[in-house]
Short mmCIF file of C-alpha atoms and ligand atoms in Angstrom, two decimals:
data_model
loop_
_atom_site.label_atom_id
_atom_site.label_comp_id
_atom_site.label_asym_id
_atom_site.label_seq_id
_atom_site.Cartn_x
_atom_site.Cartn_y
_atom_site.Cartn_z
CA MET A 585 -82.25 154.05 129.62
CA ILE A 586 -82.50 151.29 132.21
CA THR A 587 -83.02 147.80 130.80
CA ARG A 588 -82.61 144.27 132.07
CA ARG A 589 -79.45 144.04 129.99
CA CYS A 590 -77.82 147.05 131.64
CA PHE A 591 -78.51 146.11 135.21
CA LEU A 592 -78.03 143.37 137.63
CA PHE A 593 -81.42 142.65 139.13
CA ARG A 594 -81.81 142.51 142.84
CA SER A 595 -85.03 142.28 144.70
CA ALA A 596 -83.27 142.99 147.96
CA LEU A 597 -86.07 145.12 149.25
CA ALA A 598 -88.78 142.97 150.71
CA ALA A 599 -92.33 143.72 149.68
CA THR A 600 -94.40 144.65 152.68
CA THR A 601 -97.54 146.70 152.36
CA VAL A 602 -98.82 148.26 149.17
CA LEU A 603 -99.78 151.83 149.92
CA SER A 604 -103.46 152.34 150.24
CA ARG A 605 -105.27 155.20 148.50
CA GLY A 606 -104.69 158.41 150.36
CA GLY A 607 -108.25 159.76 150.59
CA HIS A 608 -109.03 163.42 150.25
CA LEU A 609 -108.16 166.31 152.48
CA CYS A 610 -110.23 169.37 151.64
CA GLY A 611 -113.90 170.43 151.81
CA GLU A 612 -116.64 168.77 149.79
CA SER A 613 -117.66 170.33 146.52
CA GLY A 614 -121.28 171.52 146.72
CA GLN A 615 -121.99 171.04 143.03
CA SER A 616 -122.95 167.91 141.17
CA ALA A 617 -120.67 166.90 138.35
CA GLY A 618 -121.76 166.86 134.69
CA PRO A 619 -120.34 164.47 132.06
CA VAL A 620 -117.32 166.69 131.27
CA GLN A 621 -116.47 167.06 134.97
CA LYS A 622 -116.83 163.31 135.46
CA ARG A 623 -114.47 162.62 132.58
CA LEU A 624 -111.89 165.12 133.85
CA ALA A 625 -112.21 163.88 137.42
CA ALA A 626 -111.46 160.32 136.24
CA ASP A 627 -108.53 161.33 134.00
CA PRO A 628 -105.41 159.72 135.51
CA GLN A 629 -103.19 162.36 133.88
CA ARG A 630 -105.00 165.19 135.67
CA PRO A 631 -103.22 166.17 138.89
CA GLN A 632 -105.08 165.63 142.14
CA TYR A 633 -103.17 167.93 144.49
CA HIS A 634 -101.89 170.69 142.20
CA PHE A 635 -104.11 173.71 141.67
CA LEU A 636 -105.75 173.99 138.26
CA PRO A 637 -108.97 175.49 136.87
CA LYS A 638 -112.17 173.48 136.52
CA ALA A 639 -111.36 172.75 132.85
CA ASN A 640 -109.74 174.24 129.74
CA TRP A 641 -106.57 176.30 129.65
CA VAL A 642 -104.34 177.85 132.32
CA ASN A 643 -101.00 179.57 131.85
CA ASP A 644 -99.30 182.14 134.08
CA PRO A 645 -100.06 182.51 137.79
CA ASN A 646 -101.04 186.18 138.28
CA GLY A 647 -101.13 188.45 141.31
CA PRO A 648 -100.77 186.05 144.25
CA ILE A 649 -101.58 188.04 147.39
CA PHE A 650 -102.52 187.46 151.02
CA TRP A 651 -105.65 189.35 152.10
CA LYS A 652 -108.01 188.96 155.06
CA GLY A 653 -107.09 185.40 155.96
CA TYR A 654 -106.82 184.02 152.43
CA CYS A 655 -104.13 183.57 149.82
CA HIS A 656 -105.71 184.74 146.56
CA LEU A 657 -104.30 183.35 143.35
CA PHE A 658 -105.26 184.62 139.91
CA TYR A 659 -104.23 182.97 136.66
CA GLN A 660 -104.34 183.34 132.90
CA TYR A 661 -107.35 181.41 131.65
CA SER A 662 -108.81 180.63 128.23
CA SER A 663 -112.15 178.89 127.76
CA THR A 664 -110.69 176.89 124.87
CA VAL A 665 -107.48 174.88 124.75
CA PHE A 666 -106.38 175.12 121.08
CA PRO A 667 -106.92 177.45 119.33
CA GLN A 668 -106.61 179.69 122.33
CA GLY A 669 -109.29 182.23 123.16
CA PRO A 670 -108.71 185.68 124.69
CA LYS A 671 -107.24 185.57 128.18
CA TYR A 672 -109.27 186.09 131.36
CA TRP A 673 -108.08 186.29 134.95
CA GLY A 674 -109.28 183.16 136.72
CA HIS A 675 -109.38 183.38 140.52
CA ALA A 676 -109.19 181.04 143.50
CA ARG A 677 -108.46 181.38 147.19
CA SER A 678 -106.98 179.21 149.90
CA LYS A 679 -106.33 179.44 153.63
CA ASP A 680 -103.26 177.20 153.52
CA MET A 681 -102.13 177.17 149.84
CA VAL A 682 -103.01 173.45 149.79
CA CYS A 683 -106.84 173.35 149.56
CA TRP A 684 -108.48 175.71 147.04
CA GLU A 685 -111.85 177.24 146.39
CA HIS A 686 -112.72 178.47 142.88
CA LEU A 687 -114.08 182.04 142.69
CA PRO A 688 -115.74 183.88 139.78
CA MET A 689 -113.51 185.19 136.98
CA ALA A 690 -111.82 188.37 138.21
CA LEU A 691 -111.19 190.03 134.83
CA SER A 692 -112.76 189.50 131.40
CA PRO A 693 -112.04 191.41 128.19
CA THR A 694 -114.31 194.47 127.72
CA PRO A 695 -115.61 194.81 124.14
CA GLY A 696 -114.20 198.01 122.66
CA GLY A 697 -111.93 198.53 125.69
CA PRO A 698 -108.12 198.56 125.88
CA ASP A 699 -108.29 194.89 126.96
CA LYS A 700 -110.79 193.87 124.25
CA ASP A 701 -108.45 191.11 123.02
CA GLY A 702 -107.45 189.84 126.43
CA CYS A 703 -106.44 190.59 130.02
CA TRP A 704 -102.83 189.47 130.12
CA SER A 705 -100.55 188.90 133.09
CA GLY A 706 -99.95 191.29 135.94
CA SER A 707 -100.02 191.60 139.71
CA ALA A 708 -102.14 192.40 142.75
CA PHE A 709 -101.40 194.90 145.51
CA ILE A 710 -103.26 196.71 148.24
CA ASN A 711 -103.48 200.45 147.58
CA GLU A 712 -104.37 202.29 150.79
CA GLY A 713 -106.60 199.43 151.87
CA VAL A 714 -108.15 198.79 148.43
CA PRO A 715 -107.39 195.53 146.58
CA THR A 716 -106.00 196.54 143.20
CA LEU A 717 -104.96 194.60 140.09
CA VAL A 718 -102.56 195.86 137.43
CA TYR A 719 -102.48 193.95 134.14
CA THR A 720 -101.75 194.23 130.45
CA GLY A 721 -104.60 194.87 128.03
CA VAL A 722 -104.07 193.73 124.42
CA PHE A 723 -103.78 194.69 121.52
CA PRO A 724 -101.67 196.88 121.52
CA GLN A 725 -100.04 196.09 124.87
CA VAL A 726 -101.06 198.72 127.43
CA GLN A 727 -101.20 198.76 131.25
CA CYS A 728 -104.58 198.78 133.03
CA LEU A 729 -105.89 198.87 136.61
CA ALA A 730 -108.91 197.38 138.36
CA THR A 731 -110.06 197.70 141.97
CA GLY A 732 -111.85 195.06 144.00
CA ASP A 733 -114.32 194.89 146.87
CA ASP A 734 -113.22 193.78 150.30
CA ASP A 735 -113.86 190.10 149.46
CA MET A 736 -111.94 190.40 146.21
CA THR A 737 -114.92 188.84 144.43
CA THR A 738 -116.01 191.74 142.18
CA TRP A 739 -113.58 193.90 140.26
CA LYS A 740 -114.13 197.27 138.61
CA LYS A 741 -111.83 198.48 135.85
CA ALA A 742 -110.41 202.01 136.22
CA SER A 743 -112.21 204.60 134.08
CA GLY A 744 -108.82 206.04 133.13
CA ASN A 745 -107.63 202.78 131.52
CA PRO A 746 -105.15 202.36 130.01
CA VAL A 747 -103.07 204.09 132.67
CA VAL A 748 -99.99 203.61 130.46
CA GLY A 749 -101.06 203.61 126.82
CA SER A 750 -97.72 203.09 125.07
CA PRO A 751 -94.06 202.28 125.75
CA PRO A 752 -91.76 205.21 126.60
CA ALA A 753 -91.38 207.67 123.70
CA GLY A 754 -88.28 206.96 121.66
CA LEU A 755 -87.83 203.38 122.91
CA ALA A 756 -88.37 200.70 120.24
CA VAL A 757 -89.29 197.82 122.54
CA THR A 758 -90.04 194.23 121.52
CA GLY A 759 -92.97 193.98 123.96
CA PHE A 760 -94.50 195.89 126.85
CA ARG A 761 -96.32 193.76 129.39
CA ASP A 762 -96.79 192.00 132.75
CA PRO A 763 -96.69 194.94 135.23
CA SER A 764 -96.10 194.87 139.01
CA ILE A 765 -96.60 197.76 141.46
CA TRP A 766 -95.23 198.47 144.94
CA ARG A 767 -95.07 201.50 147.19
CA GLU A 768 -91.72 203.12 147.97
CA ASP A 769 -91.39 206.31 150.05
CA ASP A 770 -94.22 208.59 148.87
CA SER A 771 -94.47 207.09 145.36
CA CYS A 772 -95.76 204.00 143.65
CA LEU A 773 -93.29 202.22 141.42
CA MET A 774 -94.19 199.89 138.56
CA THR A 775 -92.09 197.45 136.56
CA VAL A 776 -93.03 196.40 133.02
CA GLY A 777 -91.37 193.59 131.03
CA ALA A 778 -89.77 194.68 127.74
CA GLY A 779 -86.61 194.29 125.64
CA PHE A 780 -84.77 195.45 122.56
CA GLN A 781 -84.29 193.52 119.33
CA GLY A 782 -80.77 192.15 119.05
CA GLN A 783 -79.79 193.42 122.52
CA GLY A 784 -81.66 191.43 125.17
CA GLY A 785 -84.35 191.93 127.79
CA ALA A 786 -85.25 194.88 130.00
CA VAL A 787 -87.40 195.69 133.00
CA LEU A 788 -88.72 199.26 132.66
CA LEU A 789 -89.38 201.27 135.81
CA TYR A 790 -92.18 203.82 136.16
CA GLY A 791 -93.18 206.11 139.04
CA SER A 792 -96.53 207.63 140.01
CA LYS A 793 -98.07 209.60 142.88
CA ASP A 794 -101.69 208.69 142.16
CA LEU A 795 -101.66 205.42 140.10
CA GLY A 796 -103.40 207.29 137.27
CA HIS A 797 -100.40 209.15 135.80
CA TRP A 798 -97.13 207.34 135.34
CA ASP A 799 -93.69 208.74 134.47
CA TYR A 800 -91.11 206.53 132.87
CA LEU A 801 -87.94 206.64 135.02
CA HIS A 802 -85.31 204.29 133.52
CA PRO A 803 -84.62 200.58 133.03
CA LEU A 804 -84.48 198.85 136.43
CA PHE A 805 -82.21 196.25 134.82
CA THR A 806 -81.23 194.95 131.37
CA ALA A 807 -79.16 191.97 130.22
CA PRO A 808 -78.20 190.31 126.93
CA PRO A 809 -79.85 187.04 125.82
CA PHE A 810 -79.10 184.09 128.11
CA GLU A 811 -78.54 181.64 125.27
CA ARG A 812 -77.42 182.08 121.72
CA HIS A 813 -80.53 181.96 119.57
CA ASP A 814 -80.50 180.21 116.23
CA SER A 815 -82.63 182.52 114.11
CA THR A 816 -82.54 180.04 111.20
CA LEU A 817 -84.82 177.72 113.22
CA SER A 818 -87.85 179.86 112.59
CA VAL A 819 -88.86 182.09 109.72
CA ARG A 820 -90.38 184.75 111.95
CA TYR A 821 -88.36 186.61 114.55
CA ASP A 822 -89.54 185.61 118.02
CA SER A 823 -88.38 188.15 120.62
CA VAL A 824 -89.02 185.82 123.61
CA GLY A 825 -87.20 182.90 121.92
CA ALA A 826 -84.29 185.24 121.13
CA GLY A 827 -84.05 186.49 124.74
CA ASP A 828 -84.91 190.02 123.57
CA MET A 829 -88.14 190.18 125.55
CA TRP A 830 -88.53 189.54 129.29
CA GLU A 831 -91.97 188.34 130.34
CA CYS A 832 -93.42 188.43 133.85
CA PRO A 833 -90.66 190.29 135.75
CA ASP A 834 -90.94 189.71 139.50
CA PHE A 835 -88.81 191.92 141.78
CA PHE A 836 -88.68 191.63 145.57
CA PRO A 837 -86.47 191.89 148.67
CA LEU A 838 -85.27 188.60 150.13
CA GLY A 839 -83.13 188.52 153.26
CA GLN A 840 -80.43 191.17 152.81
CA LYS A 841 -80.70 190.94 149.02
CA HIS A 842 -83.06 191.77 146.18
CA VAL A 843 -84.14 189.19 143.63
CA LEU A 844 -85.29 189.72 140.05
CA LEU A 845 -87.01 186.93 138.11
CA VAL A 846 -87.62 187.16 134.38
CA SER A 847 -89.16 184.64 131.99
CA THR A 848 -87.59 184.33 128.56
CA GLN A 849 -86.13 181.73 126.21
CA GLY A 850 -88.33 179.09 127.83
CA ARG A 851 -86.92 179.51 131.36
CA VAL A 852 -87.38 181.56 134.50
CA HIS A 853 -84.01 183.20 135.20
CA ASN A 854 -83.15 184.62 138.59
CA PHE A 855 -80.73 187.36 139.52
CA VAL A 856 -79.76 187.94 143.15
CA GLY A 857 -78.21 191.34 143.92
CA THR A 858 -78.67 194.76 145.43
CA TYR A 859 -81.14 197.59 144.86
CA SER A 860 -80.24 201.23 145.39
CA ASP A 861 -81.16 204.53 143.70
CA ARG A 862 -84.02 202.63 142.08
CA LYS A 863 -81.58 200.49 140.10
CA PHE A 864 -80.84 196.82 140.48
CA GLN A 865 -77.35 195.36 140.33
CA ALA A 866 -77.06 191.61 139.89
CA GLU A 867 -74.41 189.63 141.77
CA THR A 868 -75.39 186.07 140.90
CA GLN A 869 -77.52 184.50 138.22
CA GLY A 870 -79.36 181.17 138.04
CA LEU A 871 -82.42 179.24 136.96
CA ILE A 872 -85.62 178.74 138.92
CA ASP A 873 -86.06 175.40 137.19
CA GLY A 874 -83.85 173.40 134.84
CA SER A 875 -86.81 172.56 132.64
CA ALA A 876 -88.78 174.68 130.21
CA LEU A 877 -91.99 173.30 131.69
CA HIS A 878 -91.98 175.68 134.68
CA TYR A 879 -92.55 179.18 133.33
CA ALA A 880 -93.85 182.68 134.08
CA ALA A 881 -93.16 182.33 137.81
CA LYS A 882 -94.64 184.86 140.21
CA SER A 883 -94.16 185.28 143.96
CA PHE A 884 -95.71 187.02 146.96
CA GLU A 885 -95.03 187.51 150.65
CA ASP A 886 -97.43 185.54 152.81
CA HIS A 887 -98.80 186.44 156.25
CA GLN A 888 -95.80 184.75 157.90
CA GLY A 889 -93.32 186.84 155.90
CA ARG A 890 -92.34 183.94 153.67
CA ARG A 891 -91.63 184.55 149.98
CA ILE A 892 -93.66 182.01 148.03
CA LEU A 893 -93.31 181.29 144.34
CA TRP A 894 -95.70 179.72 141.83
CA GLY A 895 -95.12 178.82 138.20
CA TRP A 896 -97.08 177.64 135.19
CA VAL A 897 -96.50 173.90 134.66
CA ARG A 898 -96.69 173.60 130.90
CA GLU A 899 -97.77 170.53 128.97
CA ALA A 900 -95.34 168.40 126.98
CA ARG A 901 -97.94 166.56 124.88
CA SER A 902 -99.33 167.43 121.47
CA ASP A 903 -101.95 170.14 120.95
CA ALA A 904 -104.39 167.47 119.78
CA ALA A 905 -103.86 165.43 122.97
CA GLN A 906 -104.44 168.55 125.10
CA ASN A 907 -107.61 169.35 123.19
CA SER A 908 -109.03 165.89 123.56
CA ALA A 909 -108.15 165.87 127.29
CA GLY A 910 -110.22 169.06 127.68
CA TRP A 911 -107.69 170.75 129.96
CA SER A 912 -104.13 172.06 129.72
CA GLY A 913 -101.58 173.33 132.23
CA ALA A 914 -101.41 173.45 136.00
CA ILE A 915 -100.01 175.74 138.66
CA SER A 916 -96.85 174.42 140.32
CA LEU A 917 -96.66 173.52 143.98
CA PRO A 918 -95.79 176.58 146.09
CA ARG A 919 -92.05 176.99 146.67
CA VAL A 920 -90.60 178.88 149.62
CA LEU A 921 -87.65 181.05 148.54
CA SER A 922 -84.81 182.10 150.80
CA ILE A 923 -81.16 183.11 150.57
CA ASP A 924 -78.64 180.50 151.71
CA SER A 925 -75.41 181.14 153.63
CA GLN A 926 -73.48 181.45 150.33
CA GLY A 927 -75.85 184.13 149.05
CA GLY A 928 -77.53 181.71 146.62
CA LEU A 929 -81.25 181.20 146.12
CA ARG A 930 -82.81 178.37 148.14
CA MET A 931 -86.07 176.72 147.07
CA ASP A 932 -88.09 174.38 149.28
CA PRO A 933 -91.59 172.95 148.99
CA LEU A 934 -94.14 174.73 151.18
CA PRO A 935 -94.10 172.87 154.55
CA GLU A 936 -97.93 172.83 154.66
CA LEU A 937 -97.89 170.34 151.76
CA ALA A 938 -97.08 167.73 154.43
CA ARG A 939 -100.79 167.88 155.31
CA LEU A 940 -101.41 165.89 152.15
CA ARG A 941 -99.33 162.97 153.32
CA GLY A 942 -101.11 159.68 153.85
CA ALA A 943 -99.69 156.16 154.19
CA HIS A 944 -95.94 156.18 154.75
CA ASN A 945 -93.24 153.71 153.79
CA ARG A 946 -89.58 153.93 154.72
CA ILE A 947 -86.49 152.20 153.40
CA ALA A 948 -83.09 152.87 154.96
CA ASN A 949 -79.46 151.86 154.58
CA VAL A 950 -79.39 149.96 151.33
CA GLU A 951 -76.39 149.53 149.13
CA VAL A 952 -77.41 150.18 145.54
CA SER A 953 -75.62 148.69 142.58
CA GLY A 954 -77.51 148.06 139.38
CA LEU A 955 -81.27 148.02 139.71
CA VAL A 956 -82.97 147.60 143.09
CA PRO A 957 -86.76 147.42 142.86
CA ALA A 958 -88.75 148.82 145.81
CA PRO A 959 -91.99 146.85 145.41
CA GLN A 960 -93.50 148.21 148.62
CA ILE A 961 -93.79 151.65 147.03
CA ARG A 962 -96.18 152.25 144.16
CA GLY A 963 -98.32 155.08 142.93
CA ARG A 964 -99.11 157.99 140.68
CA SER A 965 -99.68 160.38 143.57
CA LEU A 966 -96.68 160.30 145.88
CA GLU A 967 -94.17 162.42 147.71
CA ILE A 968 -90.80 160.71 147.86
CA GLN A 969 -87.90 161.98 149.95
CA LEU A 970 -84.61 160.35 149.14
CA VAL A 971 -81.22 160.81 150.76
CA MET A 972 -78.45 159.07 148.87
CA ASP A 973 -74.69 159.06 148.91
CA PRO A 974 -73.73 158.68 145.23
CA GLY A 975 -70.53 156.86 146.31
CA SER A 976 -68.53 155.56 143.39
CA ALA A 977 -71.49 155.42 140.97
CA LYS A 978 -71.32 157.40 137.76
CA GLU A 979 -75.07 157.91 138.01
CA ALA A 980 -77.49 156.99 140.78
CA GLY A 981 -81.08 157.75 141.64
CA ILE A 982 -84.65 156.57 141.50
CA ILE A 983 -87.03 155.29 138.84
CA VAL A 984 -90.74 156.08 139.18
CA ARG A 985 -93.96 155.34 137.27
CA ARG A 986 -92.33 152.14 136.08
CA SER A 987 -94.34 149.44 134.32
CA PRO A 988 -93.51 145.83 135.29
CA ASP A 989 -92.07 145.23 131.81
CA GLU A 990 -90.07 148.51 132.02
CA LEU A 991 -91.56 149.84 128.81
CA GLU A 992 -92.60 152.94 130.66
CA GLU A 993 -90.39 154.55 133.31
CA THR A 994 -89.18 157.95 134.46
CA LEU A 995 -85.66 158.42 135.85
CA ILE A 996 -84.50 160.99 138.37
CA SER A 997 -80.81 160.77 139.09
CA TYR A 998 -77.52 162.45 139.86
CA ASP A 999 -74.80 162.31 137.23
CA ALA A 1000 -71.57 162.61 139.20
CA ALA A 1001 -69.35 163.30 136.18
CA THR A 1002 -71.38 166.21 134.83
CA GLN A 1003 -72.75 167.31 138.25
CA TYR A 1004 -76.28 167.46 136.99
CA VAL A 1005 -79.55 166.29 138.45
CA VAL A 1006 -81.30 164.52 135.59
CA LEU A 1007 -85.02 164.08 134.97
CA ALA A 1008 -85.37 161.72 132.01
CA THR A 1009 -88.89 161.48 130.59
CA GLY A 1010 -87.99 160.07 127.17
CA ARG A 1011 -89.39 156.65 128.19
CA SER A 1012 -92.18 157.86 130.44
CA SER A 1013 -94.93 157.11 127.95
CA LEU A 1014 -95.64 154.77 125.06
CA SER A 1015 -97.88 157.42 123.55
CA ARG A 1016 -96.55 159.21 120.46
CA ASP A 1017 -98.29 162.35 121.68
CA ALA A 1018 -96.11 162.63 124.79
CA GLY A 1019 -93.03 164.75 124.16
CA GLY A 1020 -90.58 163.11 126.53
CA ARG A 1021 -87.19 164.77 127.07
CA THR A 1022 -84.24 164.87 129.43
CA TYR A 1023 -84.06 167.89 131.74
CA LEU A 1024 -80.89 168.88 133.59
CA GLY A 1025 -80.31 170.97 136.69
CA ALA A 1026 -76.78 171.90 137.78
CA LEU A 1027 -75.92 170.64 141.27
CA LYS A 1028 -72.41 170.68 142.71
CA LEU A 1029 -72.45 168.57 145.86
CA ASN A 1030 -70.11 169.80 148.62
CA PRO A 1031 -67.64 167.24 150.03
CA GLY A 1032 -69.63 164.70 152.07
CA GLU A 1033 -72.96 166.22 151.08
CA PRO A 1034 -75.50 163.56 150.09
CA LEU A 1035 -78.00 163.91 147.27
CA ARG A 1036 -81.32 164.99 148.81
CA LEU A 1037 -84.27 164.68 146.46
CA THR A 1038 -87.88 165.51 147.15
CA VAL A 1039 -90.01 164.20 144.31
CA PHE A 1040 -93.70 164.99 143.90
CA LEU A 1041 -95.65 162.75 141.55
CA ASP A 1042 -99.15 163.88 140.71
CA GLY A 1043 -100.75 162.32 137.60
CA SER A 1044 -98.82 163.76 134.67
CA VAL A 1045 -96.86 166.28 136.79
CA VAL A 1046 -93.44 165.58 138.33
CA GLU A 1047 -91.68 168.18 140.46
CA VAL A 1048 -88.19 167.54 141.78
CA PHE A 1049 -86.37 169.57 144.45
CA ALA A 1050 -82.67 168.72 144.73
CA ASN A 1051 -80.71 169.83 147.82
CA SER A 1052 -82.90 172.97 148.04
CA ARG A 1053 -80.97 174.58 145.21
CA THR A 1054 -82.05 173.00 141.94
CA CYS A 1055 -85.54 172.16 140.73
CA LEU A 1056 -86.78 170.21 137.74
CA THR A 1057 -90.38 170.10 136.57
CA GLY A 1058 -91.52 167.45 134.11
CA ARG A 1059 -94.64 166.13 132.43
CA ILE A 1060 -95.15 162.40 131.96
CA TYR A 1061 -98.13 160.68 130.43
CA PRO A 1062 -97.82 156.95 131.15
CA THR A 1063 -100.38 154.99 129.14
CA ARG A 1064 -100.48 151.86 131.27
CA SER A 1065 -102.46 151.55 134.44
CA ASP A 1066 -99.67 149.46 135.99
CA SER A 1067 -96.94 152.07 135.40
CA LEU A 1068 -96.77 152.68 139.14
CA GLY A 1069 -93.55 151.02 140.24
CA VAL A 1070 -90.50 152.46 141.96
CA ALA A 1071 -86.88 151.27 141.90
CA LEU A 1072 -83.47 152.56 142.88
CA PHE A 1073 -80.46 152.33 140.64
CA ALA A 1074 -76.74 152.96 140.46
CA ARG A 1075 -74.74 152.75 137.26
CA GLU A 1076 -71.01 151.93 137.04
CA GLY A 1077 -70.32 151.87 140.75
CA ARG A 1078 -72.05 151.67 144.12
CA ALA A 1079 -74.24 154.21 145.83
CA ARG A 1080 -75.74 154.07 149.33
CA LEU A 1081 -79.34 154.88 149.99
CA LYS A 1082 -79.41 156.49 153.41
CA SER A 1083 -83.18 156.77 153.53
CA LEU A 1084 -86.24 156.87 151.36
CA ASP A 1085 -89.57 158.07 152.73
CA ALA A 1086 -92.58 157.66 150.48
CA TYR A 1087 -96.01 159.11 151.25
CA GLU A 1088 -99.22 158.46 149.41
CA MET A 1089 -100.72 161.91 148.77
CA LYS A 1090 -104.32 162.85 149.44
CA THR A 1091 -106.41 164.64 146.85
CA ILE A 1092 -107.37 168.27 147.42
CA SER A 1093 -110.94 167.75 146.23
CA ARG A 1094 -113.32 164.92 145.57
CA ASP A 1095 -113.43 165.71 141.86
CA ARG A 1096 -109.99 167.12 141.12
CA LEU A 1097 -111.23 170.71 141.29
CA THR A 1098 -113.55 170.25 138.31
CA THR A 1099 -116.39 172.03 140.14
C1 LIG B 2287 -96.13 184.49 129.55
C2 LIG B 2287 -97.09 185.38 128.77
C3 LIG B 2287 -97.08 186.81 129.31
C4 LIG B 2287 -98.43 187.30 128.86
C5 LIG B 2287 -99.29 186.08 129.06
C6 LIG B 2287 -100.45 185.95 128.10
O1 LIG B 2287 -96.46 183.15 129.46
O2 LIG B 2287 -96.75 185.37 127.39
O3 LIG B 2287 -96.02 187.60 128.85
O4 LIG B 2287 -98.89 188.38 129.61
O5 LIG B 2287 -98.43 184.96 128.91
O6 LIG B 2287 -101.29 184.89 128.48
#
């Protein structure tokens, strides 16, 4: 917590220009907005450059794929917020993964069909030139296929659905969902997320010659729960909370390695390792994001051969607040994944996001001790790049969305003693509905390596990239219209700001994608 009492005030940074509004980047919406759209478009908590559906509920990104000049992104959609309705596959496309165009729903539950209670998560692939979706129908959880036309605008479910109607005989799994398919040699292989009570998660591997008949091969990979689970916290056993069920497995080659992502216990866990004889062996293990607000991540290879990852940015506010807002969730900014020289996973924001940059402000070479306001930088829609040498400070970093009286503020810092990047949202909002918390991401700086933060602020969404190896996603819901300020700080010692570049970000539509 940063207060006047804790810090020596310095207004060393001269106020120059206040950033002007960024304007908007992408094509006009052809439709006129109704009252709900107008309300959502004016909601300061609603992001203006993250992708999200026109209204209502979004969770997992599904089946990102590049096809005929467009990146297609599908997503789990419900037409109500709480209580949640059955899941549909929403659909949008983009030429640059920055500007988006909504398309008609790709998949809807079929009454009486194997997906009558919902079309849950899955993947997209091109099968001998035909766009194809694989997804989980519920209930019970079964695997289904659908094929699309060349535009990917109309989808036809396979008459043989479900193509896998039950988990492998003799395996008592905790769940059976979120399939992915790829071609290998003369077969198609499919992964399905699963797990075993009391033992941990599993990715099951299937093989097929024709996509219609699938043989269970073996587990691609299994591992025990990542965290000890306190079963006394809830009366009912929750397999995902216990780490006994892996949701949304995502398996792909990256550089000389293979990477497996699984979502469980509130986090997306990554394993980097090798794949041979249709089995995966993990060498290193990590987290895609230090926060539980980035979940169910899914990646694809784009037309330039880059591996790009999306996640579901969850809400942190109460169900009632989400209902009255009329929308919930967002899709994260696209992250480019690569393998660094140490064999670790590298995560960087998609370079094309720079197209959103508007007015720019730079501060360089400032010694930071205590609190150093940066009055020339303000906003709720910013990209901030900060390079800082933590020096002797116990903790140093940046404060954003700060009200002049400091009653609302969000801290992003480096804690040198614990070697964590910290995103503290406990004081981000005066609203009782906003569940503020502190999120931590491990970051061991090499000797002489400065802290390099890229911070994206977009309404209630905060995404932090630290030194390309740790990310933190947060939700903040400031209540005050003047909670726009920025300051630097260093606690118990001196840090040196090498540079800070702040860009006002443009919107990706005139009405925040509500039409
Ligand atoms: C992950 C998840 C998936 C499931 C989908 C349902 O968030 O629980 O396992 O397919 O959401 O919407």
